[in-house]
Amino acid sequence: MRLTHFGPLLVALSIASPAILPAQAPAQPDSQMTIHVTVSSRNGEPVDGLTRDDFTLTDNKHPEPITGFQALTATPTGIVIVLDTVNLPYSEVSFARQQLVQYFSSNPRLPQPITLGVLQDSGLKMQPTFTTDGNALRAALDGYSIGLRELPRSTGLYGAEERLQLSLRAFTGLIAQMPTDGSKRIIWISPGWPLLGGPGIEINTSQRAPIFGSIVAFTTELRRRQIVLDAV
């Protein structure tokens, strides 16, 4: 993992999107949806000069019109880096931590303000403020004691459900604390959260509904608070 650039071009695409309705409900007029897209080259450099014609939008392989376009080139006002020790295998936690230490050590003066958090079984522990001091962030990371987890990946479906709920609570709380002005970026270092699905596993409607509701709620807040989420 190499963290070298946090400011690629942001593009806001406005599209016509039908509302999500129950199967029995009558059709309603189309609504507008805004999608934020980050565009960077293979080496992580921002791509400038793009227009609406450079983008193609499809829904289930069917082309959809782009009704609006705006390039947002402003540098993020703050970057949040979260080391997810709940969902990362223990050996990868050590590697990710070493890479973060290397990045902070090689950048004593960071190009954008950054704050650091670590997700553990006890919850998300965040640094109180943003800073451009790489040495301070390295010292903060050194201060975290990351031991063996109480919710190991080997605990099966029930352990996976606990890890998912812990991750959702932490992520929802983090978003709620972030200001609504200016663009922000969250870099979540994790392989992803348990999907609670797979061969021989069935999730009923009452179990799916709260998970879906949480996803809708925090994706809405991501758009409202101008937050770009990156999973590393």
PDB file of C-alpha atoms in Angstrom:
ATOM      1  CA  MET A   1       0.000   0.000   0.000  1.00  0.00           C
ATOM      2  CA  ARG A   2       1.381   3.386  -0.953  1.00  0.00           C
ATOM      3  CA  LEU A   3      -0.379   6.636  -0.020  1.00  0.00           C
ATOM      4  CA  THR A   4       1.034   9.311  -2.294  1.00  0.00           C
ATOM      5  CA  HIS A   5      -1.773  11.565  -3.533  1.00  0.00           C
ATOM      6  CA  PHE A   6      -5.101  12.475  -1.995  1.00  0.00           C
ATOM      7  CA  GLY A   7      -6.442  15.103  -4.380  1.00  0.00           C
ATOM      8  CA  PRO A   8      -7.698  13.670  -7.694  1.00  0.00           C
ATOM      9  CA  LEU A   9     -10.231  15.570  -9.753  1.00  0.00           C
ATOM     10  CA  LEU A  10     -13.778  15.350  -8.463  1.00  0.00           C
ATOM     11  CA  VAL A  11     -16.637  15.319 -10.958  1.00  0.00           C
ATOM     12  CA  ALA A  12     -20.313  15.714 -10.080  1.00  0.00           C
ATOM     13  CA  LEU A  13     -22.647  14.044 -12.573  1.00  0.00           C
ATOM     14  CA  SER A  14     -26.372  14.772 -12.414  1.00  0.00           C
ATOM     15  CA  ILE A  15     -28.535  12.016 -13.851  1.00  0.00           C
ATOM     16  CA  ALA A  16     -32.226  11.285 -14.200  1.00  0.00           C
ATOM     17  CA  SER A  17     -33.055   8.407 -11.885  1.00  0.00           C
ATOM     18  CA  PRO A  18     -36.425   6.768 -11.199  1.00  0.00           C
ATOM     19  CA  ALA A  19     -37.358   6.565  -7.537  1.00  0.00           C
ATOM     20  CA  ILE A  20     -37.060   3.191  -5.789  1.00  0.00           C
ATOM     21  CA  LEU A  21     -40.635   2.033  -5.247  1.00  0.00           C
ATOM     22  CA  PRO A  22     -42.388  -1.096  -4.014  1.00  0.00           C
ATOM     23  CA  ALA A  23     -43.267  -3.564  -6.755  1.00  0.00           C
ATOM     24  CA  GLN A  24     -46.989  -2.739  -6.540  1.00  0.00           C
ATOM     25  CA  ALA A  25     -46.645   1.043  -6.527  1.00  0.00           C
ATOM     26  CA  PRO A  26     -47.449   3.103  -9.644  1.00  0.00           C
ATOM     27  CA  ALA A  27     -44.629   4.724 -11.564  1.00  0.00           C
ATOM     28  CA  GLN A  28     -43.601   8.219 -10.495  1.00  0.00           C
ATOM     29  CA  PRO A  29     -41.766  10.986 -12.399  1.00  0.00           C
ATOM     30  CA  ASP A  30     -38.000  10.708 -12.596  1.00  0.00           C
ATOM     31  CA  SER A  31     -35.918  12.358  -9.867  1.00  0.00           C
ATOM     32  CA  GLN A  32     -32.408  13.758 -10.005  1.00  0.00           C
ATOM     33  CA  MET A  33     -29.359  11.981  -8.581  1.00  0.00           C
ATOM     34  CA  THR A  34     -25.846  13.343  -8.228  1.00  0.00           C
ATOM     35  CA  ILE A  35     -22.861  11.001  -8.458  1.00  0.00           C
ATOM     36  CA  HIS A  36     -19.387  12.124  -7.394  1.00  0.00           C
ATOM     37  CA  VAL A  37     -16.597  10.539  -9.434  1.00  0.00           C
ATOM     38  CA  THR A  38     -12.860  10.720  -8.751  1.00  0.00           C
ATOM     39  CA  VAL A  39     -10.594  10.647 -11.798  1.00  0.00           C
ATOM     40  CA  SER A  40      -6.873   9.998 -11.628  1.00  0.00           C
ATOM     41  CA  SER A  41      -4.194   8.480 -13.845  1.00  0.00           C
ATOM     42  CA  ARG A  42      -2.489   5.144 -13.197  1.00  0.00           C
ATOM     43  CA  ASN A  43       0.232   6.869 -11.185  1.00  0.00           C
ATOM     44  CA  GLY A  44      -2.337   8.697  -9.046  1.00  0.00           C
ATOM     45  CA  GLU A  45      -2.082  12.115 -10.690  1.00  0.00           C
ATOM     46  CA  PRO A  46      -5.314  14.116 -11.248  1.00  0.00           C
ATOM     47  CA  VAL A  47      -6.752  14.208 -14.763  1.00  0.00           C
ATOM     48  CA  ASP A  48      -7.740  17.727 -15.841  1.00  0.00           C
ATOM     49  CA  GLY A  49      -9.798  19.102 -18.714  1.00  0.00           C
ATOM     50  CA  LEU A  50     -12.553  16.473 -18.714  1.00  0.00           C
ATOM     51  CA  THR A  51     -16.022  17.272 -20.024  1.00  0.00           C
ATOM     52  CA  ARG A  52     -19.391  15.563 -19.976  1.00  0.00           C
ATOM     53  CA  ASP A  53     -18.541  13.859 -23.275  1.00  0.00           C
ATOM     54  CA  ASP A  54     -15.694  11.971 -21.575  1.00  0.00           C
ATOM     55  CA  PHE A  55     -18.155   9.988 -19.439  1.00  0.00           C
ATOM     56  CA  THR A  56     -20.594   7.204 -20.235  1.00  0.00           C
ATOM     57  CA  LEU A  57     -23.266   6.167 -17.755  1.00  0.00           C
ATOM     58  CA  THR A  58     -25.054   2.822 -17.970  1.00  0.00           C
ATOM     59  CA  ASP A  59     -27.677   1.111 -15.828  1.00  0.00           C
ATOM     60  CA  ASN A  60     -27.746  -2.670 -16.333  1.00  0.00           C
ATOM     61  CA  LYS A  61     -25.796  -2.085 -19.566  1.00  0.00           C
ATOM     62  CA  HIS A  62     -28.393   0.440 -20.824  1.00  0.00           C
ATOM     63  CA  PRO A  63     -27.089   3.981 -21.473  1.00  0.00           C
ATOM     64  CA  GLU A  64     -28.532   6.762 -19.315  1.00  0.00           C
ATOM     65  CA  PRO A  65     -28.362  10.518 -20.061  1.00  0.00           C
ATOM     66  CA  ILE A  66     -26.133  12.803 -18.001  1.00  0.00           C
ATOM     67  CA  THR A  67     -28.192  15.951 -17.378  1.00  0.00           C
ATOM     68  CA  GLY A  68     -25.531  18.008 -15.612  1.00  0.00           C
ATOM     69  CA  PHE A  69     -21.757  18.137 -15.178  1.00  0.00           C
ATOM     70  CA  GLN A  70     -19.431  20.048 -12.852  1.00  0.00           C
ATOM     71  CA  ALA A  71     -15.692  19.637 -12.244  1.00  0.00           C
ATOM     72  CA  LEU A  72     -14.704  20.115  -8.601  1.00  0.00           C
ATOM     73  CA  THR A  73     -10.949  20.577  -8.384  1.00  0.00           C
ATOM     74  CA  ALA A  74     -10.746  21.957  -4.846  1.00  0.00           C
ATOM     75  CA  THR A  75      -8.338  20.207  -2.510  1.00  0.00           C
ATOM     76  CA  PRO A  76     -10.126  18.342   0.304  1.00  0.00           C
ATOM     77  CA  THR A  77     -10.382  20.403   3.498  1.00  0.00           C
ATOM     78  CA  GLY A  78      -9.583  17.308   5.535  1.00  0.00           C
ATOM     79  CA  ILE A  79      -8.600  13.658   5.120  1.00  0.00           C
ATOM     80  CA  VAL A  80      -9.515  10.911   7.585  1.00  0.00           C
ATOM     81  CA  ILE A  81      -7.450   7.710   7.571  1.00  0.00           C
ATOM     82  CA  VAL A  82      -8.980   4.762   9.435  1.00  0.00           C
ATOM     83  CA  LEU A  83      -7.029   1.569  10.145  1.00  0.00           C
ATOM     84  CA  ASP A  84      -9.673  -1.163  10.442  1.00  0.00           C
ATOM     85  CA  THR A  85      -8.148  -3.752  12.787  1.00  0.00           C
ATOM     86  CA  VAL A  86     -11.541  -5.440  13.262  1.00  0.00           C
ATOM     87  CA  ASN A  87     -11.866  -6.705   9.691  1.00  0.00           C
ATOM     88  CA  LEU A  88      -8.231  -6.893   8.585  1.00  0.00           C
ATOM     89  CA  PRO A  89      -6.436 -10.217   9.197  1.00  0.00           C
ATOM     90  CA  TYR A  90      -3.982  -9.734  12.052  1.00  0.00           C
ATOM     91  CA  SER A  91      -0.896 -10.175   9.836  1.00  0.00           C
ATOM     92  CA  GLU A  92      -2.158  -7.470   7.461  1.00  0.00           C
ATOM     93  CA  VAL A  93      -2.800  -5.069  10.335  1.00  0.00           C
ATOM     94  CA  SER A  94       0.933  -5.101  11.056  1.00  0.00           C
ATOM     95  CA  PHE A  95       1.788  -4.466   7.396  1.00  0.00           C
ATOM     96  CA  ALA A  96      -0.725  -1.618   7.050  1.00  0.00           C
ATOM     97  CA  ARG A  97       0.556  -0.032  10.236  1.00  0.00           C
ATOM     98  CA  GLN A  98       4.138  -0.188   8.973  1.00  0.00           C
ATOM     99  CA  GLN A  99       3.124   1.438   5.695  1.00  0.00           C
ATOM    100  CA  LEU A 100       1.356   4.275   7.497  1.00  0.00           C
ATOM    101  CA  VAL A 101       4.392   4.831   9.707  1.00  0.00           C
ATOM    102  CA  GLN A 102       6.572   4.950   6.602  1.00  0.00           C
ATOM    103  CA  TYR A 103       4.276   7.466   4.920  1.00  0.00           C
ATOM    104  CA  PHE A 104       4.074   9.772   7.928  1.00  0.00           C
ATOM    105  CA  SER A 105       7.841   9.534   8.526  1.00  0.00           C
ATOM    106  CA  SER A 106       8.641  10.451   4.921  1.00  0.00           C
ATOM    107  CA  ASN A 107       6.186  13.375   4.944  1.00  0.00           C
ATOM    108  CA  PRO A 108       6.884  15.468   8.074  1.00  0.00           C
ATOM    109  CA  ARG A 109       4.858  18.269   6.477  1.00  0.00           C
ATOM    110  CA  LEU A 110       1.766  16.792   4.823  1.00  0.00           C
ATOM    111  CA  PRO A 111       0.136  18.444   1.792  1.00  0.00           C
ATOM    112  CA  GLN A 112      -3.372  18.295   3.338  1.00  0.00           C
ATOM    113  CA  PRO A 113      -4.659  18.175   6.924  1.00  0.00           C
ATOM    114  CA  ILE A 114      -5.111  14.562   8.081  1.00  0.00           C
ATOM    115  CA  THR A 115      -6.573  12.921  11.142  1.00  0.00           C
ATOM    116  CA  LEU A 116      -6.112   9.290  12.114  1.00  0.00           C
ATOM    117  CA  GLY A 117      -8.415   6.677  13.590  1.00  0.00           C
ATOM    118  CA  VAL A 118      -8.156   3.010  14.547  1.00  0.00           C
ATOM    119  CA  LEU A 119     -11.202   0.724  14.612  1.00  0.00           C
ATOM    120  CA  GLN A 120     -10.919  -1.902  17.336  1.00  0.00           C
ATOM    121  CA  ASP A 121     -13.342  -4.197  19.157  1.00  0.00           C
ATOM    122  CA  SER A 122     -13.986  -1.401  21.640  1.00  0.00           C
ATOM    123  CA  GLY A 123     -14.961   1.021  18.877  1.00  0.00           C
ATOM    124  CA  LEU A 124     -13.401   3.726  16.724  1.00  0.00           C
ATOM    125  CA  LYS A 125     -10.658   5.745  18.413  1.00  0.00           C
ATOM    126  CA  MET A 126     -10.000   9.038  16.605  1.00  0.00           C
ATOM    127  CA  GLN A 127      -7.404  11.753  16.995  1.00  0.00           C
ATOM    128  CA  PRO A 128      -9.186  14.943  18.121  1.00  0.00           C
ATOM    129  CA  THR A 129      -7.931  17.287  15.390  1.00  0.00           C
ATOM    130  CA  PHE A 130      -6.626  17.433  11.816  1.00  0.00           C
ATOM    131  CA  THR A 131      -2.942  18.178  11.361  1.00  0.00           C
ATOM    132  CA  THR A 132      -0.310  18.506   8.634  1.00  0.00           C
ATOM    133  CA  ASP A 133       2.399  17.274  11.025  1.00  0.00           C
ATOM    134  CA  GLY A 134       3.401  13.798   9.824  1.00  0.00           C
ATOM    135  CA  ASN A 135       5.599  13.216  12.871  1.00  0.00           C
ATOM    136  CA  ALA A 136       2.669  13.901  15.198  1.00  0.00           C
ATOM    137  CA  LEU A 137       0.508  11.393  13.339  1.00  0.00           C
ATOM    138  CA  ARG A 138       3.258   8.799  13.500  1.00  0.00           C
ATOM    139  CA  ALA A 139       3.557   9.337  17.246  1.00  0.00           C
ATOM    140  CA  ALA A 140      -0.212   8.991  17.600  1.00  0.00           C
ATOM    141  CA  LEU A 141      -0.165   5.729  15.644  1.00  0.00           C
ATOM    142  CA  ASP A 142       2.683   4.426  17.804  1.00  0.00           C
ATOM    143  CA  GLY A 143       0.515   5.133  20.832  1.00  0.00           C
ATOM    144  CA  TYR A 144      -2.240   2.746  19.772  1.00  0.00           C
ATOM    145  CA  SER A 145      -2.002  -0.684  21.389  1.00  0.00           C
ATOM    146  CA  ILE A 146      -3.416  -3.205  18.904  1.00  0.00           C
ATOM    147  CA  GLY A 147      -3.652  -6.661  20.401  1.00  0.00           C
ATOM    148  CA  LEU A 148      -5.527  -9.840  19.547  1.00  0.00           C
ATOM    149  CA  ARG A 149      -9.182  -9.261  18.778  1.00  0.00           C
ATOM    150  CA  GLU A 150     -12.138 -10.482  20.799  1.00  0.00           C
ATOM    151  CA  LEU A 151     -14.073 -10.915  17.528  1.00  0.00           C
ATOM    152  CA  PRO A 152     -11.757 -13.092  15.390  1.00  0.00           C
ATOM    153  CA  ARG A 153     -12.687 -13.911  11.811  1.00  0.00           C
ATOM    154  CA  SER A 154     -12.945 -17.594  12.812  1.00  0.00           C
ATOM    155  CA  THR A 155     -16.042 -17.038  14.973  1.00  0.00           C
ATOM    156  CA  GLY A 156     -18.358 -17.778  12.036  1.00  0.00           C
ATOM    157  CA  LEU A 157     -21.629 -16.080  11.103  1.00  0.00           C
ATOM    158  CA  TYR A 158     -22.337 -14.645  14.537  1.00  0.00           C
ATOM    159  CA  GLY A 159     -18.899 -13.103  14.801  1.00  0.00           C
ATOM    160  CA  ALA A 160     -19.296 -11.696  11.280  1.00  0.00           C
ATOM    161  CA  GLU A 161     -22.606 -10.083  12.218  1.00  0.00           C
ATOM    162  CA  GLU A 162     -21.007  -8.460  15.274  1.00  0.00           C
ATOM    163  CA  ARG A 163     -18.119  -7.160  13.168  1.00  0.00           C
ATOM    164  CA  LEU A 164     -20.569  -5.761  10.612  1.00  0.00           C
ATOM    165  CA  GLN A 165     -22.646  -3.968  13.241  1.00  0.00           C
ATOM    166  CA  LEU A 166     -19.522  -2.583  14.908  1.00  0.00           C
ATOM    167  CA  SER A 167     -18.243  -1.314  11.543  1.00  0.00           C
ATOM    168  CA  LEU A 168     -21.588   0.292  10.643  1.00  0.00           C
ATOM    169  CA  ARG A 169     -21.848   2.065  14.006  1.00  0.00           C
ATOM    170  CA  ALA A 170     -18.304   3.358  13.769  1.00  0.00           C
ATOM    171  CA  PHE A 171     -18.700   4.574  10.194  1.00  0.00           C
ATOM    172  CA  THR A 172     -22.072   6.224  10.835  1.00  0.00           C
ATOM    173  CA  GLY A 173     -20.698   7.995  13.912  1.00  0.00           C
ATOM    174  CA  LEU A 174     -17.637   9.192  12.007  1.00  0.00           C
ATOM    175  CA  ILE A 175     -19.730  10.719   9.232  1.00  0.00           C
ATOM    176  CA  ALA A 176     -22.009  12.458  11.733  1.00  0.00           C
ATOM    177  CA  GLN A 177     -19.002  14.216  13.306  1.00  0.00           C
ATOM    178  CA  MET A 178     -17.692  15.672  10.044  1.00  0.00           C
ATOM    179  CA  PRO A 179     -18.625  19.238   9.031  1.00  0.00           C
ATOM    180  CA  THR A 180     -20.914  19.895   6.075  1.00  0.00           C
ATOM    181  CA  ASP A 181     -18.763  22.618   4.476  1.00  0.00           C
ATOM    182  CA  GLY A 182     -15.997  21.789   2.003  1.00  0.00           C
ATOM    183  CA  SER A 183     -15.035  18.463   0.461  1.00  0.00           C
ATOM    184  CA  LYS A 184     -13.587  15.708   2.659  1.00  0.00           C
ATOM    185  CA  ARG A 185     -12.069  12.308   2.051  1.00  0.00           C
ATOM    186  CA  ILE A 186     -12.171   9.136   4.161  1.00  0.00           C
ATOM    187  CA  ILE A 187      -9.546   6.474   3.464  1.00  0.00           C
ATOM    188  CA  TRP A 188     -10.729   3.254   5.146  1.00  0.00           C
ATOM    189  CA  ILE A 189      -7.941   0.646   5.248  1.00  0.00           C
ATOM    190  CA  SER A 190      -9.883  -2.617   5.254  1.00  0.00           C
ATOM    191  CA  PRO A 191     -10.702  -5.655   3.090  1.00  0.00           C
ATOM    192  CA  GLY A 192     -14.377  -4.767   3.485  1.00  0.00           C
ATOM    193  CA  TRP A 193     -17.138  -5.697   5.908  1.00  0.00           C
ATOM    194  CA  PRO A 194     -18.865  -9.091   6.203  1.00  0.00           C
ATOM    195  CA  LEU A 195     -21.764  -9.453   3.741  1.00  0.00           C
ATOM    196  CA  LEU A 196     -23.481 -12.127   5.833  1.00  0.00           C
ATOM    197  CA  GLY A 197     -24.171 -14.132   2.717  1.00  0.00           C
ATOM    198  CA  GLY A 198     -22.887 -17.130   0.807  1.00  0.00           C
ATOM    199  CA  PRO A 199     -23.602 -20.818   0.278  1.00  0.00           C
ATOM    200  CA  GLY A 200     -25.946 -22.187   2.925  1.00  0.00           C
ATOM    201  CA  ILE A 201     -26.543 -18.758   4.523  1.00  0.00           C
ATOM    202  CA  GLU A 202     -29.941 -17.104   4.212  1.00  0.00           C
ATOM    203  CA  ILE A 203     -30.773 -13.660   5.566  1.00  0.00           C
ATOM    204  CA  ASN A 204     -34.480 -12.961   6.039  1.00  0.00           C
ATOM    205  CA  THR A 205     -36.224  -9.657   5.342  1.00  0.00           C
ATOM    206  CA  SER A 206     -36.167  -8.514   8.965  1.00  0.00           C
ATOM    207  CA  GLN A 207     -32.384  -8.990   9.016  1.00  0.00           C
ATOM    208  CA  ARG A 208     -31.757  -7.332   5.654  1.00  0.00           C
ATOM    209  CA  ALA A 209     -33.932  -4.273   6.255  1.00  0.00           C
ATOM    210  CA  PRO A 210     -31.840  -2.581   8.986  1.00  0.00           C
ATOM    211  CA  ILE A 211     -28.613  -3.230   7.075  1.00  0.00           C
ATOM    212  CA  PHE A 212     -30.083  -1.729   3.907  1.00  0.00           C
ATOM    213  CA  GLY A 213     -31.434   1.211   5.904  1.00  0.00           C
ATOM    214  CA  SER A 214     -28.007   1.905   7.372  1.00  0.00           C
ATOM    215  CA  ILE A 215     -26.393   1.825   3.930  1.00  0.00           C
ATOM    216  CA  VAL A 216     -28.973   4.249   2.493  1.00  0.00           C
ATOM    217  CA  ALA A 217     -28.574   6.590   5.479  1.00  0.00           C
ATOM    218  CA  PHE A 218     -24.804   6.889   5.397  1.00  0.00           C
ATOM    219  CA  THR A 219     -24.539   7.111   1.595  1.00  0.00           C
ATOM    220  CA  THR A 220     -27.024   9.993   1.731  1.00  0.00           C
ATOM    221  CA  GLU A 221     -24.873  11.678   4.376  1.00  0.00           C
ATOM    222  CA  LEU A 222     -21.739  11.126   2.282  1.00  0.00           C
ATOM    223  CA  ARG A 223     -23.315  13.126  -0.536  1.00  0.00           C
ATOM    224  CA  ARG A 224     -24.720  15.813   1.763  1.00  0.00           C
ATOM    225  CA  ARG A 225     -21.415  16.360   3.544  1.00  0.00           C
ATOM    226  CA  GLN A 226     -19.338  16.167   0.300  1.00  0.00           C
ATOM    227  CA  ILE A 227     -17.337  13.160   1.496  1.00  0.00           C
ATOM    228  CA  VAL A 228     -15.449  10.868  -0.864  1.00  0.00           C
ATOM    229  CA  LEU A 229     -14.866   7.371   0.527  1.00  0.00           C
ATOM    230  CA  ASP A 230     -11.871   5.287  -0.566  1.00  0.00           C
ATOM    231  CA  ALA A 231     -11.347   1.673   0.524  1.00  0.00           C
ATOM    232  CA  VAL A 232      -7.699   0.576   0.499  1.00  0.00           C
TER     233      VAL A 232
END
